[in-house]
Every structure is written in C-alpha cells, then in structure tokens.
CSV table of C-alpha atoms and ligand atoms in Angstrom, one decimal:
chain,number,residue,atom,x,y,z
A,196,MET,CA,6.8,-57.9,-21.1
A,197,SER,CA,8.1,-55.4,-18.5
A,198,GLU,CA,9.9,-52.2,-19.2
A,199,LYS,CA,13.6,-52.4,-18.3
A,200,LYS,CA,14.8,-50.0,-15.6
A,201,THR,CA,17.3,-47.8,-17.4
A,202,SER,CA,18.0,-44.2,-16.9
A,203,LEU,CA,15.8,-41.6,-18.7
A,204,PHE,CA,18.9,-40.4,-20.5
A,205,GLU,CA,19.8,-43.8,-21.8
A,206,GLU,CA,16.2,-44.4,-22.9
A,207,SER,CA,16.1,-41.0,-24.6
A,208,LEU,CA,19.1,-41.9,-26.8
A,209,LYS,CA,17.1,-44.6,-28.6
A,210,PRO,CA,15.6,-42.3,-31.2
A,211,LEU,CA,19.0,-40.8,-31.8
A,212,LYS,CA,20.4,-44.3,-32.5
A,213,ASN,CA,17.5,-45.0,-34.9
A,214,ALA,CA,18.2,-41.8,-36.8
A,215,ALA,CA,21.9,-42.4,-36.8
A,216,ALA,CA,21.3,-45.8,-38.5
A,217,ILE,CA,19.2,-44.2,-41.2
A,218,LEU,CA,21.8,-41.4,-41.7
A,219,LYS,CA,24.6,-44.1,-41.6
A,220,LEU,CA,26.6,-42.2,-39.0
A,221,SER,CA,29.7,-43.8,-37.5
A,222,SER,CA,29.7,-44.9,-33.9
A,223,ASP,CA,32.2,-42.2,-32.9
A,224,VAL,CA,29.8,-39.5,-34.2
A,225,VAL,CA,27.0,-41.1,-32.2
A,226,GLU,CA,29.2,-41.1,-29.2
A,227,VAL,CA,29.8,-37.3,-29.6
A,228,LEU,CA,26.1,-36.7,-29.9
A,229,SER,CA,25.4,-38.9,-26.9
A,230,SER,CA,27.8,-36.8,-24.7
A,231,HIS,CA,27.3,-33.5,-23.0
A,232,GLU,CA,29.8,-30.7,-23.6
A,233,ARG,CA,29.5,-29.3,-20.1
A,234,ILE,CA,27.5,-30.0,-16.9
A,235,LEU,CA,27.5,-27.9,-13.8
A,236,THR,CA,26.2,-29.0,-10.4
A,237,VAL,CA,25.8,-26.4,-7.8
A,238,THR,CA,24.7,-26.2,-4.2
A,239,ILE,CA,22.7,-23.3,-3.0
A,240,PRO,CA,22.4,-22.5,0.7
A,241,VAL,CA,19.2,-20.6,1.4
A,242,LYS,CA,18.2,-18.8,4.6
A,243,MET,CA,14.7,-20.1,5.2
A,244,ASP,CA,11.9,-18.0,6.9
A,245,ASN,CA,12.4,-20.0,10.2
A,246,GLY,CA,16.0,-18.7,10.3
A,247,LYS,CA,17.6,-22.1,9.5
A,248,ILE,CA,19.8,-22.7,6.4
A,249,LYS,CA,18.7,-25.3,3.9
A,250,VAL,CA,21.1,-26.4,1.1
A,251,PHE,CA,19.5,-27.1,-2.3
A,252,THR,CA,21.1,-28.7,-5.3
A,253,GLY,CA,20.9,-27.2,-8.8
A,254,TYR,CA,22.2,-28.1,-12.3
A,255,ARG,CA,22.9,-26.6,-15.7
A,256,ALA,CA,23.8,-28.8,-18.6
A,257,GLN,CA,25.0,-27.8,-22.1
A,258,HIS,CA,24.6,-30.7,-24.5
A,259,ASN,CA,25.8,-29.6,-27.9
A,260,THR,CA,26.6,-26.0,-29.1
A,261,ALA,CA,27.7,-26.7,-32.7
A,262,ARG,CA,24.6,-24.8,-34.1
A,263,GLY,CA,24.7,-21.9,-31.6
A,264,PRO,CA,24.6,-21.1,-27.9
A,265,ALA,CA,22.9,-23.6,-25.5
A,266,LYS,CA,19.3,-22.8,-25.0
A,267,GLY,CA,16.7,-24.4,-22.7
A,268,GLY,CA,14.6,-23.9,-19.6
A,269,ILE,CA,15.1,-24.2,-15.9
A,270,ARG,CA,12.8,-26.6,-13.9
A,271,TYR,CA,11.9,-26.4,-10.2
A,272,HIS,CA,10.6,-29.8,-9.1
A,273,PRO,CA,11.4,-32.5,-6.6
A,274,SER,CA,12.2,-34.9,-9.4
A,275,VAL,CA,15.0,-32.7,-10.9
A,276,CYS,CA,18.2,-34.8,-11.0
A,277,LEU,CA,21.3,-35.0,-13.2
A,278,ASP,CA,19.7,-37.8,-15.4
A,279,GLU,CA,16.6,-35.6,-16.1
A,280,VAL,CA,18.6,-32.5,-16.8
A,281,LYS,CA,20.9,-34.4,-19.2
A,282,SER,CA,17.8,-35.8,-21.1
A,283,LEU,CA,16.1,-32.4,-21.2
A,284,SER,CA,19.2,-30.6,-22.5
A,285,TYR,CA,19.9,-33.2,-25.2
A,286,TRP,CA,16.2,-32.9,-26.3
A,287,MET,CA,16.7,-29.2,-26.6
A,288,SER,CA,19.6,-29.7,-29.1
A,289,ILE,CA,17.3,-31.9,-31.2
A,290,LYS,CA,14.3,-29.5,-30.8
A,291,ASN,CA,16.2,-26.4,-31.8
A,292,ALA,CA,17.6,-28.2,-34.8
A,293,VAL,CA,14.1,-29.5,-35.8
A,294,VAL,CA,12.7,-26.0,-36.0
A,295,GLY,CA,16.0,-24.6,-37.5
A,296,ILE,CA,16.7,-22.0,-34.9
A,297,PRO,CA,20.4,-21.2,-34.3
A,298,TYR,CA,20.9,-22.8,-30.9
A,299,GLY,CA,22.4,-25.8,-29.2
A,300,GLY,CA,20.7,-27.6,-26.3
A,301,GLY,CA,20.8,-26.6,-22.6
A,302,LYS,CA,18.7,-27.2,-19.6
A,303,GLY,CA,18.8,-26.6,-15.8
A,304,GLY,CA,16.9,-27.1,-12.7
A,305,ILE,CA,16.8,-27.1,-8.9
A,306,THR,CA,15.6,-30.1,-6.9
A,307,CYS,CA,12.9,-28.5,-4.8
A,308,ASN,CA,9.2,-28.3,-4.2
A,309,PRO,CA,8.4,-24.6,-4.9
A,310,LYS,CA,4.9,-25.1,-3.6
A,311,GLU,CA,6.4,-25.5,-0.1
A,312,LEU,CA,8.5,-22.3,-0.3
A,313,SER,CA,7.4,-18.8,0.6
A,314,ILE,CA,7.8,-16.1,-2.0
A,315,GLY,CA,10.9,-14.8,-0.1
A,316,GLU,CA,12.5,-18.2,0.0
A,317,LEU,CA,11.8,-18.7,-3.7
A,318,GLU,CA,13.5,-15.4,-4.5
A,319,ARG,CA,16.5,-16.2,-2.3
A,320,LEU,CA,16.8,-19.7,-3.9
A,321,THR,CA,16.6,-18.3,-7.4
A,322,ARG,CA,19.1,-15.5,-6.8
A,323,GLY,CA,21.5,-18.0,-5.2
A,324,TYR,CA,21.2,-20.3,-8.2
A,325,ALA,CA,21.6,-17.4,-10.6
A,326,ALA,CA,24.8,-16.4,-8.9
A,327,ARG,CA,26.2,-19.9,-9.0
A,328,ILE,CA,25.5,-20.3,-12.8
A,329,ALA,CA,26.3,-16.7,-13.8
A,330,ARG,CA,29.7,-17.4,-15.3
A,331,PHE,CA,28.3,-20.5,-17.1
A,332,ILE,CA,25.5,-18.7,-19.0
A,333,GLY,CA,25.5,-15.7,-21.3
A,334,VAL,CA,23.9,-14.1,-24.4
A,335,ASP,CA,26.2,-16.0,-26.7
A,336,LYS,CA,26.9,-18.9,-24.4
A,337,ASP,CA,23.8,-20.4,-22.8
A,338,VAL,CA,20.4,-18.7,-22.6
A,339,PRO,CA,17.9,-20.1,-20.0
A,340,ALA,CA,14.1,-19.8,-19.9
A,341,PRO,CA,11.3,-21.2,-17.8
A,342,ASP,CA,10.1,-24.8,-17.6
A,343,VAL,CA,7.9,-26.6,-15.1
A,344,ASN,CA,7.2,-24.4,-12.1
A,345,THR,CA,9.3,-21.4,-13.2
A,346,THR,CA,7.8,-18.1,-14.2
A,347,ALA,CA,8.5,-14.7,-15.8
A,348,GLN,CA,9.1,-13.4,-12.2
A,349,ILE,CA,11.8,-16.0,-11.7
A,350,MET,CA,13.3,-15.1,-15.0
A,351,GLY,CA,13.3,-11.4,-13.8
A,352,TRP,CA,15.2,-12.3,-10.6
A,353,ILE,CA,17.8,-14.3,-12.5
A,354,ALA,CA,18.3,-11.5,-15.0
A,355,ASP,CA,18.7,-9.0,-12.2
A,356,GLU,CA,21.3,-11.1,-10.4
A,357,TYR,CA,23.1,-11.6,-13.7
A,358,TYR,CA,23.2,-7.9,-14.5
A,359,LYS,CA,24.6,-7.1,-11.0
A,360,ILE,CA,27.3,-9.7,-11.3
A,361,MET,CA,28.3,-8.7,-14.9
A,362,GLY,CA,27.7,-5.0,-14.4
A,363,GLU,CA,25.8,-4.7,-17.6
A,364,TYR,CA,22.1,-4.8,-18.8
A,365,LEU,CA,22.1,-7.9,-21.0
A,366,PRO,CA,18.5,-8.9,-21.5
A,367,GLY,CA,19.3,-11.6,-24.1
A,368,VAL,CA,20.8,-13.7,-21.4
A,369,ILE,CA,17.4,-15.1,-20.5
A,370,THR,CA,14.0,-15.4,-22.2
A,371,SER,CA,10.3,-15.4,-21.3
A,372,LYS,CA,10.9,-12.2,-19.2
A,373,SER,CA,8.0,-9.8,-18.5
A,374,LEU,CA,7.3,-7.4,-21.4
A,375,SER,CA,8.5,-4.5,-19.2
A,376,ILE,CA,12.1,-5.9,-19.1
A,377,GLY,CA,12.4,-7.0,-22.8
A,378,GLY,CA,10.1,-10.0,-23.0
A,379,SER,CA,8.5,-10.8,-26.4
A,380,LYS,CA,4.8,-10.5,-27.2
A,381,GLY,CA,3.3,-13.9,-27.6
A,382,ARG,CA,5.8,-15.8,-25.5
A,383,ASP,CA,3.3,-16.7,-22.7
A,384,THR,CA,1.1,-18.6,-25.2
A,385,ALA,CA,3.9,-19.7,-27.6
A,386,THR,CA,4.1,-23.4,-26.7
A,387,GLY,CA,0.4,-23.9,-27.1
A,388,ARG,CA,0.3,-21.7,-30.2
A,389,GLY,CA,3.1,-23.7,-31.8
A,390,ALA,CA,1.5,-27.1,-30.9
A,391,TYR,CA,-1.7,-25.7,-32.4
A,392,PHE,CA,0.0,-24.8,-35.7
A,393,ALA,CA,1.6,-28.2,-35.9
A,394,THR,CA,-1.8,-29.9,-35.1
A,395,LEU,CA,-3.5,-27.9,-37.9
A,396,GLU,CA,-0.9,-29.3,-40.4
A,397,ALA,CA,-1.2,-32.8,-39.0
A,398,VAL,CA,-5.0,-33.0,-39.2
A,399,LYS,CA,-4.8,-31.8,-42.8
A,400,ALA,CA,-2.4,-34.6,-43.6
A,401,LEU,CA,-4.5,-37.1,-41.7
A,402,ASN,CA,-7.8,-35.8,-42.9
A,403,ILE,CA,-9.3,-35.4,-39.4
A,404,SER,CA,-11.7,-32.5,-38.7
A,405,LEU,CA,-10.9,-30.5,-35.6
A,406,LYS,CA,-14.5,-29.4,-35.4
A,407,GLY,CA,-16.2,-31.8,-33.0
A,408,ALA,CA,-12.9,-33.7,-32.4
A,409,ARG,CA,-12.7,-35.0,-28.8
A,410,VAL,CA,-9.6,-33.9,-27.0
A,411,SER,CA,-8.1,-35.3,-23.8
A,412,ILE,CA,-5.4,-33.4,-21.9
A,413,GLN,CA,-3.1,-34.5,-19.1
A,414,GLY,CA,-1.5,-31.5,-17.4
A,415,PHE,CA,-3.1,-28.1,-17.3
A,416,GLY,CA,-0.3,-25.5,-17.0
A,417,ASN,CA,1.5,-23.0,-19.3
A,418,ALA,CA,1.8,-25.5,-22.2
A,419,ALA,CA,-1.8,-27.0,-22.1
A,420,GLN,CA,-4.0,-24.0,-21.3
A,421,PRO,CA,-3.5,-22.0,-24.5
A,422,MET,CA,-3.7,-25.1,-26.7
A,423,ALA,CA,-7.0,-26.1,-25.0
A,424,GLN,CA,-8.4,-22.6,-25.8
A,425,TYR,CA,-7.3,-22.6,-29.5
A,426,LEU,CA,-8.8,-26.0,-30.1
A,427,HIS,CA,-12.0,-25.0,-28.2
A,428,GLU,CA,-12.3,-21.9,-30.4
A,429,LEU,CA,-12.2,-24.1,-33.5
A,430,GLY,CA,-15.0,-26.3,-32.2
A,431,SER,CA,-13.1,-29.2,-30.7
A,432,LYS,CA,-14.5,-30.7,-27.5
A,433,ILE,CA,-12.2,-30.8,-24.5
A,434,VAL,CA,-13.6,-34.0,-22.9
A,435,ALA,CA,-11.0,-34.6,-20.2
A,436,VAL,CA,-8.4,-32.6,-18.3
A,437,SER,CA,-6.2,-33.6,-15.4
A,438,ASP,CA,-3.5,-31.8,-13.3
A,439,SER,CA,-1.2,-33.1,-10.6
A,440,THR,CA,-4.1,-33.2,-8.1
A,441,ALA,CA,-7.1,-34.6,-10.0
A,442,GLY,CA,-8.9,-35.1,-13.3
A,443,VAL,CA,-12.3,-34.0,-14.7
A,444,TYR,CA,-14.4,-35.4,-17.5
A,445,ASN,CA,-17.4,-34.3,-19.5
A,446,ALA,CA,-18.4,-36.1,-22.8
A,447,ASN,CA,-20.1,-33.0,-24.0
A,448,GLY,CA,-17.0,-30.8,-23.6
A,449,ILE,CA,-15.4,-28.6,-20.9
A,450,ASN,CA,-15.1,-24.8,-21.4
A,451,PRO,CA,-11.3,-24.3,-21.0
A,452,ILE,CA,-11.6,-20.6,-20.1
A,453,ALA,CA,-14.0,-21.4,-17.2
A,454,LEU,CA,-11.7,-24.3,-16.2
A,455,ILE,CA,-8.7,-22.0,-16.1
A,456,GLU,CA,-10.6,-19.5,-13.9
A,457,HIS,CA,-11.6,-22.4,-11.6
A,458,LYS,CA,-8.0,-23.7,-11.4
A,459,ASN,CA,-6.7,-20.2,-10.7
A,460,LYS,CA,-9.2,-19.8,-7.8
A,461,THR,CA,-8.9,-23.3,-6.3
A,462,LYS,CA,-5.4,-24.4,-7.5
A,463,SER,CA,-6.9,-27.5,-9.0
A,464,VAL,CA,-9.2,-28.7,-11.8
A,465,LYS,CA,-11.0,-30.8,-9.1
A,466,GLY,CA,-14.7,-30.2,-8.6
A,467,PHE,CA,-15.2,-28.2,-11.8
A,468,PRO,CA,-19.0,-27.9,-12.2
A,469,GLY,CA,-20.7,-30.3,-14.6
A,470,THR,CA,-17.8,-32.8,-14.7
A,471,LYS,CA,-17.2,-36.3,-13.4
A,472,ALA,CA,-14.1,-37.0,-11.4
A,473,ILE,CA,-11.3,-39.1,-13.1
A,474,THR,CA,-7.7,-39.9,-12.1
A,475,THR,CA,-4.7,-37.9,-13.2
A,476,GLU,CA,-3.7,-40.7,-15.6
A,477,ASP,CA,-7.2,-41.4,-17.1
A,478,PRO,CA,-6.8,-38.8,-19.9
A,479,ILE,CA,-4.2,-41.0,-21.5
A,480,THR,CA,-6.5,-43.9,-22.1
A,481,LEU,CA,-10.0,-42.3,-22.3
A,482,ASP,CA,-12.0,-42.5,-25.5
A,483,CYS,CA,-11.0,-39.4,-27.6
A,484,ASP,CA,-9.6,-38.4,-31.0
A,485,ILE,CA,-6.7,-36.3,-29.9
A,486,LEU,CA,-4.6,-36.9,-26.8
A,487,ILE,CA,-2.4,-34.1,-25.5
A,488,PRO,CA,0.1,-35.2,-22.8
A,489,ALA,CA,1.2,-31.9,-21.3
A,490,ALA,CA,2.5,-32.8,-17.8
A,491,LEU,CA,5.8,-34.7,-17.3
A,492,GLU,CA,7.9,-37.5,-18.7
A,493,THR,CA,7.1,-41.2,-19.0
A,494,GLN,CA,3.3,-41.1,-19.0
A,495,ILE,CA,2.6,-43.3,-22.0
A,496,THR,CA,4.4,-46.6,-21.3
A,497,LEU,CA,4.2,-50.3,-21.9
A,498,LYS,CA,1.4,-50.4,-19.3
A,499,ASN,CA,-1.0,-48.1,-21.1
A,500,ALA,CA,0.1,-47.6,-24.8
A,501,ASP,CA,-2.2,-50.4,-26.1
A,502,LYS,CA,-5.1,-48.6,-24.4
A,503,VAL,CA,-4.6,-45.2,-26.0
A,504,LYS,CA,-7.7,-44.6,-28.1
A,505,ALA,CA,-6.7,-41.3,-29.8
A,506,LYS,CA,-5.8,-41.3,-33.5
A,507,LEU,CA,-3.4,-38.3,-32.9
A,508,VAL,CA,-1.1,-37.7,-30.0
A,509,VAL,CA,0.3,-34.1,-29.6
A,510,GLU,CA,3.2,-34.3,-27.2
A,511,GLU,CA,3.3,-30.9,-25.5
A,512,ALA,CA,5.2,-32.4,-22.6
A,513,ASN,CA,8.9,-33.4,-23.0
A,514,GLY,CA,9.4,-37.1,-23.1
A,515,PRO,CA,5.9,-38.3,-22.3
A,516,THR,CA,6.2,-41.5,-24.3
A,517,THR,CA,8.8,-44.3,-23.6
A,518,PRO,CA,10.5,-45.8,-26.7
A,519,GLU,CA,8.6,-49.2,-26.1
A,520,ALA,CA,5.3,-47.3,-25.9
A,521,ASP,CA,6.3,-45.4,-29.0
A,522,LYS,CA,6.6,-48.6,-31.0
A,523,ILE,CA,3.2,-49.8,-29.8
A,524,LEU,CA,1.6,-46.5,-30.9
A,525,HIS,CA,3.3,-46.6,-34.3
A,526,ASP,CA,2.4,-50.3,-34.9
A,527,ARG,CA,-1.3,-49.4,-34.0
A,528,GLY,CA,-1.3,-46.6,-36.5
A,529,VAL,CA,-1.5,-43.8,-33.9
A,530,PHE,CA,0.1,-40.6,-35.4
A,531,VAL,CA,2.4,-38.9,-32.9
A,532,ILE,CA,3.6,-35.3,-33.2
A,533,PRO,CA,6.7,-35.8,-31.2
A,534,ASP,CA,7.7,-33.4,-28.4
A,535,VAL,CA,10.7,-32.1,-30.2
A,536,LEU,CA,8.4,-30.7,-32.8
A,537,ALA,CA,5.0,-30.3,-31.0
A,538,ASN,CA,6.3,-28.1,-28.2
A,539,ALA,CA,9.0,-26.2,-30.1
A,540,GLY,CA,6.8,-23.1,-30.3
A,541,GLY,CA,8.0,-22.0,-26.8
A,542,VAL,CA,11.7,-22.0,-27.7
A,543,THR,CA,11.0,-20.5,-31.1
A,544,VAL,CA,9.4,-17.4,-29.5
A,545,SER,CA,12.2,-17.4,-27.0
A,546,TYR,CA,14.5,-17.1,-29.9
A,547,PHE,CA,12.4,-14.2,-31.3
A,548,GLU,CA,12.8,-12.6,-27.9
A,549,TRP,CA,16.6,-13.0,-27.9
A,550,VAL,CA,16.7,-11.5,-31.5
A,551,GLN,CA,14.6,-8.5,-30.4
A,552,ASN,CA,16.8,-8.0,-27.3
A,553,ARG,CA,19.9,-8.0,-29.4
A,554,MET,CA,18.3,-5.4,-31.8
A,555,GLY,CA,16.6,-3.4,-29.1
A,556,TYR,CA,13.6,-3.3,-31.4
A,557,TYR,CA,10.3,-5.0,-30.6
A,558,TRP,CA,7.7,-6.7,-32.8
A,559,SER,CA,3.9,-6.7,-32.6
A,560,ASN,CA,1.8,-9.7,-31.7
A,561,GLU,CA,0.9,-10.2,-35.3
A,562,GLU,CA,4.5,-10.3,-36.4
A,563,VAL,CA,5.5,-12.8,-33.8
A,564,ASP,CA,2.5,-15.0,-34.6
A,565,GLU,CA,3.1,-14.9,-38.3
A,566,LYS,CA,6.8,-15.8,-37.9
A,567,LEU,CA,5.9,-18.6,-35.4
A,568,LYS,CA,3.4,-20.1,-37.8
A,569,ARG,CA,6.0,-20.1,-40.7
A,570,VAL,CA,8.6,-21.8,-38.5
A,571,MET,CA,6.1,-24.5,-37.2
A,572,ASN,CA,4.7,-25.2,-40.7
A,573,GLU,CA,8.1,-25.6,-42.3
A,574,ALA,CA,9.3,-27.8,-39.4
A,575,PHE,CA,6.2,-29.9,-39.6
A,576,HIS,CA,6.5,-30.5,-43.3
A,577,ASP,CA,10.3,-31.1,-43.2
A,578,VAL,CA,9.6,-33.9,-40.6
A,579,TYR,CA,6.5,-35.1,-42.4
A,580,GLN,CA,8.4,-35.5,-45.7
A,581,THR,CA,11.1,-37.5,-44.0
A,582,TYR,CA,8.4,-39.6,-42.4
A,583,LEU,CA,6.9,-40.4,-45.8
A,584,GLN,CA,10.3,-40.9,-47.5
A,585,CYS,CA,12.0,-43.0,-44.9
A,586,LYS,CA,8.8,-44.8,-43.8
A,587,VAL,CA,9.6,-44.4,-40.1
A,588,ASP,CA,7.6,-43.0,-37.2
A,589,MET,CA,7.4,-39.2,-36.8
A,590,ARG,CA,9.8,-39.2,-33.9
A,591,THR,CA,12.5,-40.9,-35.9
A,592,ALA,CA,11.8,-38.6,-38.8
A,593,ALA,CA,12.2,-35.6,-36.5
A,594,TYR,CA,15.5,-36.9,-35.2
A,595,VAL,CA,16.7,-37.6,-38.7
A,596,THR,CA,16.1,-34.0,-39.8
A,597,ALA,CA,17.6,-32.6,-36.6
A,598,VAL,CA,20.7,-34.9,-36.3
A,599,ARG,CA,21.5,-34.2,-40.0
A,600,LYS,CA,21.7,-30.4,-39.2
A,601,ILE,CA,23.8,-30.9,-36.0
A,602,VAL,CA,26.2,-33.2,-37.8
A,603,ASP,CA,26.6,-30.8,-40.7
A,604,ALA,CA,27.4,-28.0,-38.1
A,605,MET,CA,29.9,-30.2,-36.2
A,606,SER,CA,31.5,-31.1,-39.5
A,607,ALA,CA,31.7,-27.5,-40.7
A,608,LEU,CA,33.4,-26.6,-37.5
A,609,GLY,CA,35.8,-29.4,-38.0
A,610,ARG,CA,34.7,-31.1,-34.7
A,611,ILE,CA,34.1,-34.4,-36.4
B,299,NAD,P1,3.4,-26.1,-15.7
B,299,NAD,O1,4.1,-26.3,-14.4
B,299,NAD,O2,2.8,-24.8,-16.1
B,299,NAD,O3,2.2,-27.2,-15.8
B,299,NAD,C1,2.4,-28.6,-15.6
B,299,NAD,C2,1.0,-29.2,-15.4
B,299,NAD,O4,1.1,-30.6,-15.3
B,299,NAD,C3,0.3,-28.7,-14.2
B,299,NAD,O5,-1.1,-28.5,-14.4
B,299,NAD,C4,0.5,-29.8,-13.2
B,299,NAD,O6,-0.5,-29.9,-12.2
B,299,NAD,C5,0.4,-31.0,-14.2
B,299,NAD,N1,0.9,-32.3,-13.7
B,299,NAD,C6,2.1,-32.5,-13.0
B,299,NAD,N2,2.2,-33.8,-12.8
B,299,NAD,C7,1.1,-34.4,-13.3
B,299,NAD,C8,0.6,-35.7,-13.3
B,299,NAD,N3,1.3,-36.7,-12.7
B,299,NAD,N4,-0.6,-36.0,-13.9
B,299,NAD,C9,-1.3,-35.0,-14.4
B,299,NAD,N5,-0.9,-33.7,-14.4
B,299,NAD,C10,0.3,-33.4,-13.8
B,299,NAD,O7,4.4,-26.6,-16.8
B,299,NAD,P2,4.4,-26.4,-18.3
B,299,NAD,O8,5.3,-25.3,-18.6
B,299,NAD,O9,3.0,-26.4,-18.8
B,299,NAD,O10,5.2,-27.7,-18.8
B,299,NAD,C11,4.5,-29.0,-19.0
B,299,NAD,C12,5.3,-29.8,-20.0
B,299,NAD,O11,5.5,-29.1,-21.2
B,299,NAD,C13,6.7,-30.2,-19.4
B,299,NAD,O12,7.1,-31.4,-19.9
B,299,NAD,C14,7.6,-29.1,-20.1
B,299,NAD,O13,8.9,-29.5,-20.2
B,299,NAD,C15,6.9,-29.0,-21.4
B,299,NAD,N6,7.2,-27.8,-22.1
B,299,NAD,C16,6.7,-26.6,-21.7
B,299,NAD,C17,7.0,-25.4,-22.4
B,299,NAD,C18,6.6,-24.1,-22.0
B,299,NAD,O14,6.8,-23.1,-22.7
B,299,NAD,N7,5.8,-24.0,-20.9
B,299,NAD,C19,7.8,-25.5,-23.6
B,299,NAD,C20,8.2,-26.8,-24.0
B,299,NAD,C21,7.9,-27.9,-23.3
C-alpha cells in the first residue's frame, strides 16, 4: 500500500472529520471548520549584503477566531508554503481549544533558509515581514510567536516594527519576547515542560515507569532540549537523538546537558563523544520505550509506522504522524500523546505572557510552572476521558474535545 499524494492540509483534516462524525456535526459545519477566515500572502524585498535585492514570500493565516484572537507562531524555513501555513494555523485552533485557552488559530512564515542569511539580512527580512503583516495582527486580533528557526530576538524586531507603525507600546501583540521587553518567565522551556507534564500523566495511566525508560528523540531544538533534560533528571535514559544534520546513539544513555553544549559549540549532535552515528530518521524506529518526534511534519508514515518499537509516542513536533501511520500505531497498541496536546505548553505560557502584558504585572517562575501544570493535567485528563468513553485513539479524542468547544463558540456567536 502506498500513501496517496495529497496536500498536508487535506490530510490534516482527517482527524477533524473523524471527530465530526462522533459529534454528529452537519457537513456545512465541517465545511466552516475546514475553511480559513483569512490568509495573507506578502512579498518582502530585502537588500542583501552584496547590494542586490532579493524578494522573499511570507504568509499569515487565521483559521478560526470564534474562541478568541488568532494565535500561533512564525516559521522561517525553505519548506514554508501556503499549504503548510494553512495546516499549522488550523492545528493551532484545535490546540488552543484542547488546552482551553481563549484563542483561535493562526500561523505564519517566510520561505527562506535563515542559516544562509547574515544577521543584518535576517533583521531586514523580519522587519519587512512585520511591516507587511502589521495591520493584520494585533493584541486582540492575531498574536504571533516563534516556531521553527525563529527566536526571541526575531520577536523583538517584529514588536519594535509594530510599535513604530502603530505609534504605541503594545507588548501583547507578540509572545516569547525577551524578559526585558515583557516576556514571561518559563516561556523558553514551556513546550518541553508541558510535554513533560502530559507524559507524567500518560505514564501513570499506562503504568510505565519513567525511571530507566529508554527515550529516543528526533529533532534537538527548543521543543526537545528541555524535555530531554526533565526526563533525564527523572532517571530516563536518552538513548538516541538526531537533528537535521546527524544522529547519535548510546544504549547506556546520553547526557542531554552535555549534548546541548556540544550542539551549541559545533552546531550539530554529530560526533558527540561516546556515541555511535545513526541517521536523522533512525530515532523513529530504534528500540526504545518512549519516542519523541520533535522535528518537522510527516516523519512517522506508512513506510516506518510498523517499525516503531516505542509503547508511548509524545508528539512535540506538529504533525509528525500521517493519518495512515496513526491508524497503524493505534492498531498496534502504541499510545500517542497527539501534537495538539503534547506541545501545547508553549502556547499556554504564551497565553500567560499575553495576560501579564495586558495587566502590566509579572509572575514568578513558580507561578507560571504551577499554572502550566494545572492546564496540562486538566487537558490530558479531558482528552483521556474522551478516549476511554468514545473508544477512539487519543488524537481523535483530542479533536472531539476541541471541536466541541469551537462549535459551541461559533454557535454562541450565531455564526452557525
Ligand atoms: P527548532 O528549530 O528549535 O528545532 C528543530 C530541530 O529539528 C533542530 O534540532 C533541527 O536540526 C531538527 N530537524 C530538522 N529537520 C530534521 C530532520 N529531518 N531530522 C531530524 N531532525 C531534524 O524548532 P522547535 O521550536 O524545537 O520546533 C520543533 C517542532 O516542535 C516543530 O514541529 C514545531 O512546530 C513544534 N513546536 C515547537 C514549539 C516551541 O515552542 N518551540 C511549540 C509547539 C510546537
């Protein structure tokens, strides 16, 4: 059997359709949920260091704003395209509803390879993009944040450009800023921390011990690094890690703190002392107890789903598993904490940042952590109860809980 070539967005609608069948939604409501409210495409001419002008393409999509302003990151990557941005913004509507924070879904990006840009080019590109989308975003309209290859510095440039255009200091327009300009404590580790809290609840439900559990990780960036550290602290063994350049394996466990230092120094996990070289995809199928895809979309597919050895998959990446692969995992009894739940810690602390910006009053690390834990635990158990009651996989259960909330909001607004 081969996987049909359809768009990522079309594929991503399958769990929504499964949830809609359980919720007995009419086809016109499904059509509304399958449509974006607004999508903006922009071109950004940038003066490069060699004096030439290069034109980049960027996007910002707002999927559904019935539950609140659009919210979601900005990605800089060569693969960024309309189809990807549409998928990512729709996943944000679902994710924000799963964890019950008052936002709709948004996402943006620029098709570029930031690794080939100088710091000056990156700043000019970012400021150009910010100027193009300035009228489209806003504290109560659409609130961006970082995603793959975007950082607190990039958020700072966007904020600065936005303030200049609007003539006001409005820090709630963007999240994951540096602490000095209204960022929240705990935001840099929030995605990993949230995934960790969800994992703690999952292992209790599944009766797996984290102490000694073998963990395999694909992708070693903002999402994966804190998660690896929390699991390591609890006594799990990080046996495999890969990034976009290489992979490393040690059956006795890799120290994630030392690996982060190595990656910071060399820009790669490659050659980490005491490890064997593996490929970037090997972590998916290696013998382990917990698999953490934390890189990009479409990594667990028809080609490798039957080779996944883990009992538990924690999707820190967005969309790492195709619907066909999802079915294989479910049929084989692999428990998946789906992306819209597993990685929701990032947007949850972004929400806390936005709340603090609006109040002008800032919380301690402990307050942020305690609130994040509460949100993640409640979301996990909401989804897990639906999973038990409806006898569906965890992804469908997450979509059922999310879609119910979005439909209630659309109905209360009289939109459907
Ligand atoms: P990042 O840029 O910090 O890290 C991405 C990592 O994946 C890097 O180590 C990169 O080398 C690696 N990678 C890329 N392609 C790979 C490949 N083919 N094989 C193996 N590794 C590969 O990005 P991030 O913020 O950590 O995001 C990772 C995923 O998590 C994305 O899907 C993102 O949408 C999702 N996510 C991130 C956050 C967050 O707060 N950072 C929140 C929610 C979801």
